C-alpha positions as a printed Julia matrix, in Angstrom:
163×3 Matrix{Float64}:
 167.98   22.31  72.07
 166.74   20.47  68.96
 169.65   21.69  66.86
 172.13   20.35  69.41
 170.48   16.91  69.06
 170.93   16.93  65.3
 167.55   18.28  64.2
 167.37   20.61  61.2
 169.62   18.48  59.0
 169.26   15.25  57.07
 172.19   13.02  57.81
 173.34    9.46  57.53
 174.0     7.3   60.56
 176.82    4.78  60.18
 175.4     1.77  62.01
 172.6     0.16  64.01
 174.15    1.2   67.33
 173.9     4.9   66.47
 170.31    4.37  65.33
 169.16    3.4   68.85
 171.09    6.29  70.39
 169.6     8.84  67.96
 166.06    7.53  68.39
 166.33    7.61  72.19
 167.22   11.29  72.42
 164.48   12.69  70.13
 160.71   12.53  70.34
 160.02   12.45  66.57
 162.35   10.65  64.17
 162.03    9.82  60.48
 164.56    7.22  59.38
 165.0     6.46  55.68
 166.19    2.91  55.04
 167.97    3.11  51.71
 170.37    1.47  49.28
 172.79    3.31  47.02
 171.76    1.2   44.04
 168.07    2.16  44.29
 167.34    5.37  42.42
 164.02    5.97  44.2
 166.01    6.42  47.41
 167.7     9.44  45.81
 164.28   10.93  45.02
 163.31   10.53  48.67
 166.67   11.98  49.82
 165.96   15.21  47.94
 162.56   15.68  49.61
 163.78   14.72  53.09
 166.67   17.22  52.87
 164.13   20.0   52.24
 161.78   18.85  55.02
 164.59   18.51  57.59
 165.32   22.24  57.32
 161.63   23.16  57.51
 160.6    20.9   60.41
 163.03   21.33  63.28
 160.72   19.39  65.62
 161.6    16.14  63.81
 164.94   14.42  63.35
 165.63   13.12  59.82
 168.09   10.25  59.45
 169.08    7.77  56.8
 170.55    4.31  57.27
 172.02    2.01  54.63
 170.16   -1.31  54.82
 173.3    -3.21  53.86
 174.91   -2.01  57.09
 171.89   -2.82  59.25
 170.58   -6.31  58.51
 169.5    -6.98  62.11
 167.51   -3.77  62.38
 165.8    -4.31  59.02
 164.71   -7.76  60.11
 163.51   -6.51  63.47
 161.52   -3.66  61.92
 160.36   -6.0   59.12
 161.68   -3.8   56.32
 161.32   -5.62  53.02
 160.8    -2.83  50.47
 163.35   -0.14  49.68
 162.85    2.79  50.15
 161.05    2.58  53.5
 160.64    5.42  55.96
 160.31    4.3   59.56
 158.42    6.91  61.59
 159.36    6.74  65.25
 157.74    8.53  68.17
 159.24    8.36  71.66
 161.58    5.57  70.56
 158.81    3.32  69.23
 157.98    2.64  65.6
 154.7     4.37  64.95
 154.26    3.92  61.22
 156.0     3.13  57.94
 155.94    4.78  54.53
 156.72    1.85  52.25
 157.7     2.73  48.69
 155.71    5.51  47.01
 152.22    4.01  47.36
 151.1     6.57  49.98
 152.65    9.4   47.97
 150.38    9.22  44.94
 152.11    6.13  43.51
 154.39    8.2   41.27
 158.08    9.11  41.16
 157.43   12.83  40.72
 155.45   13.42  43.91
 155.87   16.82  45.58
 157.68   17.53  48.83
 154.31   18.72  50.15
 152.87   15.25  49.51
 155.59   13.65  51.64
 155.08   16.36  54.26
 151.35   15.56  54.32
 152.03   11.83  54.71
 154.42   12.4   57.63
 151.97   14.9   59.13
 149.14   12.38  59.0
 151.26   10.08  61.18
 151.79   12.99  63.59
 155.58   12.85  63.16
 155.81   16.5   62.09
 153.58   19.54  62.45
 151.68   19.77  59.17
 150.01   23.11  58.51
 147.66   22.02  55.71
 144.48   19.96  55.78
 145.29   16.37  56.77
 141.98   15.14  55.35
 143.0    16.19  51.83
 146.15   14.65  50.37
 147.95   17.17  48.11
 148.12   14.7   45.21
 144.33   14.39  44.98
 143.97   17.81  43.38
 146.65   17.04  40.77
 145.77   15.09  37.65
 144.79   11.49  38.22
 147.58    8.98  37.78
 147.25    5.52  36.32
 144.83    4.13  33.81
 141.22    3.17  34.13
 140.5    -0.53  33.83
 137.26   -1.89  32.46
 135.84   -5.0   34.0
 136.23   -8.07  31.83
 133.76  -10.92  31.81
 135.09  -13.94  33.66
 136.11  -16.71  31.27
 136.09  -20.35  32.24
 138.25  -23.08  30.8
 135.42  -25.51  30.15
 133.15  -22.88  28.69
 130.5   -23.18  31.4
 128.84  -20.15  32.92
 129.27  -21.33  36.51
 132.61  -21.92  38.18
 133.12  -25.22  39.96
 136.18  -26.65  41.66
 135.04  -30.24  41.71
 136.63  -32.75  39.34
 133.84  -35.36  39.45
 131.73  -34.04  36.58
């Protein structure tokens, strides 16, 4: 039944009209709002293609934002790539950029699977309390706290101009 509704594959929908039709007929939908010129969208495409074959309970779609300005405004999509996670035709959650995926371009498919599982859009078999990227090496740099400097050289900070 799922396969007949387009589950099990990651495909592009041509316009906003098809989007509403696709979302209506499936309980769980992941829609990737992308642009051809954004290379991070291609990274996401690769992972979503793998997940679409693994998770038949969820429909995986992609929609070009340039063809869907009304929908992007209505769903308040400002950052590309954005994944809209829809359950029973309603937007449940968003994955905006790669912040939830360990804030790196080389996140694993399992990391994306965990993120979608934590929104209950697909059946995730691992531990939802433990993101897969936490046991990898730490990303980013450590910042040390700098002492606050003031323009006038005083220790206290005042906004008033009458001194």
